[in-house]
Amino acid sequence: MLKQATATKSAPQAHSTQYGAVFAARRTDANPLDILGASMPFVRNVEIYGEDDPADYFYKVVSGMVRTCKILSDGRRQINAFYGPGEFFGLEVNGTHTLSAEAVEDTIVLVIKRSTIVTLANSDSQVARQLWLIAARELQRMQDRALLLVKSARERVAGFLLEMASRREDDAVELPMSRQDIADHLGLTIETVSRTLTQLTNAAAIALPSARHIVLRNRDALALLNA
Amino acid sequence: MLKQATATKSAPQAHSTQYGAVFAARRTDANPLDILGASMPFVRNVEIYGEDDPADYFYKVVSGMVRTCKILSDGRRQINAFYGPGEFFGLEVNGTHTLSAEAVEDTIVLVIKRSTIVTLANSDSQVARQLWLIAARELQRMQDRALLLVKSARERVAGFLLEMASRREDDAVELPMSRQDIADHLGLTIETVSRTLTQLTNAAAIALPSARHIVLRNRDALALLNA
DNA sequence: CGGCGCCTTGAACCAAGTCAAGCTCTGTGG
DNA sequence: CCACAGAGCTTGACTTGGTTCAAGGCGCCG
């Protein structure tokens, strides 16, 4: 079992007041969840909220990538999910976060007050429905992850790459996260992740022009990887 | 990787009409979700609903135990969750089940029409809130499971026992499910589950008067099991 | 140019899987 | 009431996939 956890720069005052509504919200989208709230930038490895923090806000990634994670008592770190542009995170039913959230790379997120959402959902059933969809996606995501975690290292890595690639049309995927992030997400060590990627390269399933730039050469082979 | 899946007796017509409202619903509880719907019995290993079935009903365990599971393409079976008395299962946002549900032992469940719930939730905000709580519990359950799945066999088994025990006050736990069920839930083999249980017995953390009857002798030791 | 993250590779080790008996219940029919 | 059959559980010996420990390489920025 590994026992490390990448140090995270603490955001002195994550986003209490000083950012306020400095950044104008976009209005391009018809979705009510998009036209309220304020954009906020977070630099690489900065915490957006912490475990057990009050969940007064709800978030949507505008650009960049966010990871949600948990530090275990023995120091291991578990990354529950990665969120890319357009994805929501930080929704909690009771008022407390159960995970922390950090910017994987320099990231802009839309921050929406929880109370605003709750009020809106009470009057607008479309908003309420959308919240259900977000929650359902979250559950599905966790189920898929649990499914991955019972498989072999090759299947886990292949599944992870396919998930990352599913967000874009292209076969070329830019991975903003480190090998350690991937390892902590898949329940493997960085060495195993690295080795598995070179295996997949040798098997011509992927190409690896540089460490964080991956090209899917054979999606079917990845999908069928059960050995 | 293992490759077996316990055969499940198929329920010819799970619960379309023939049981209807034969069993009277209880009215002891003030909860509106309890006073509607009909009790239905399912015998051991019978399917309550299947993967990809339309999710027209929502369920609550009255007595017995239910497992929800998924069969992987290679024949492995994954058990997502066990539900005991008082617990809800089968709630879906879109109209289709993503898992199948089966009775672990002879079980009675309360079956509630989805359309009833939806209507009720629209008028009664208490019901809507309760649905959120159920969904949140479900998500928490999956997160906890994902957490277990990255740990060692000893931690997984210990965590499983604690989860089962948390449902009752007593330290004596009756496990209605087979070793295979436990293995498929924890992503282990039955041999490893069996060996780990004898290890825990030798370490005086538990006692094992009979295969399915477990007594927690040292909860703290189980909780601290990180090696 | 040098130093430092980050990534890869190698070799040895170990936890869990696999294969193969054997044991223990439990229910069933003689 | 006992004997037997079969499913379910345990145990042992061996194999293997993934971790651990330890170098070394690559790229980036000062």
mmCIF file with all atom_site columns, C-alpha atoms (C1' of nucleotides) in Angstrom, chain B residues 1 153 191-192 195, chain C residues 16-20:
data_model
loop_
_atom_site.group_PDB
_atom_site.id
_atom_site.type_symbol
_atom_site.label_atom_id
_atom_site.label_alt_id
_atom_site.label_comp_id
_atom_site.label_asym_id
_atom_site.label_entity_id
_atom_site.label_seq_id
_atom_site.pdbx_PDB_ins_code
_atom_site.Cartn_x
_atom_site.Cartn_y
_atom_site.Cartn_z
_atom_site.occupancy
_atom_site.B_iso_or_equiv
_atom_site.pdbx_formal_charge
_atom_site.auth_seq_id
_atom_site.auth_comp_id
_atom_site.auth_asym_id
_atom_site.auth_atom_id
_atom_site.pdbx_PDB_model_num
ATOM 1  C CA    . MET B 1 1   ? -9.699  -12.795 -12.202 1.00 0.00 ? 1   MET B CA    1
ATOM 2  C CA    . ALA B 1 153 ? -8.340  -7.732  1.645   1.00 0.00 ? 153 ALA B CA    1
ATOM 3  C CA    . GLU B 1 191 ? -11.022 -18.231 -0.807  1.00 0.00 ? 191 GLU B CA    1
ATOM 4  C CA    . THR B 1 192 ? -9.597  -14.874 0.195   1.00 0.00 ? 192 THR B CA    1
ATOM 5  C CA    . ARG B 1 195 ? -9.020  -17.035 4.759   1.00 0.00 ? 195 ARG B CA    1
ATOM 6  C "C1'" . DA  C 2 16  ? -4.171  -12.268 -3.550  1.00 0.00 ? 16  DA  C "C1'" 1
ATOM 7  C "C1'" . DG  C 2 17  ? -5.582  -15.478 -7.212  1.00 0.00 ? 17  DG  C "C1'" 1
ATOM 8  C "C1'" . DT  C 2 18  ? -5.780  -20.258 -8.940  1.00 0.00 ? 18  DT  C "C1'" 1
ATOM 9  C "C1'" . DC  C 2 19  ? -6.177  -25.038 -8.603  1.00 0.00 ? 19  DC  C "C1'" 1
ATOM 10 C "C1'" . DA  C 2 20  ? -7.219  -28.891 -5.930  1.00 0.00 ? 20  DA  C "C1'" 1
#
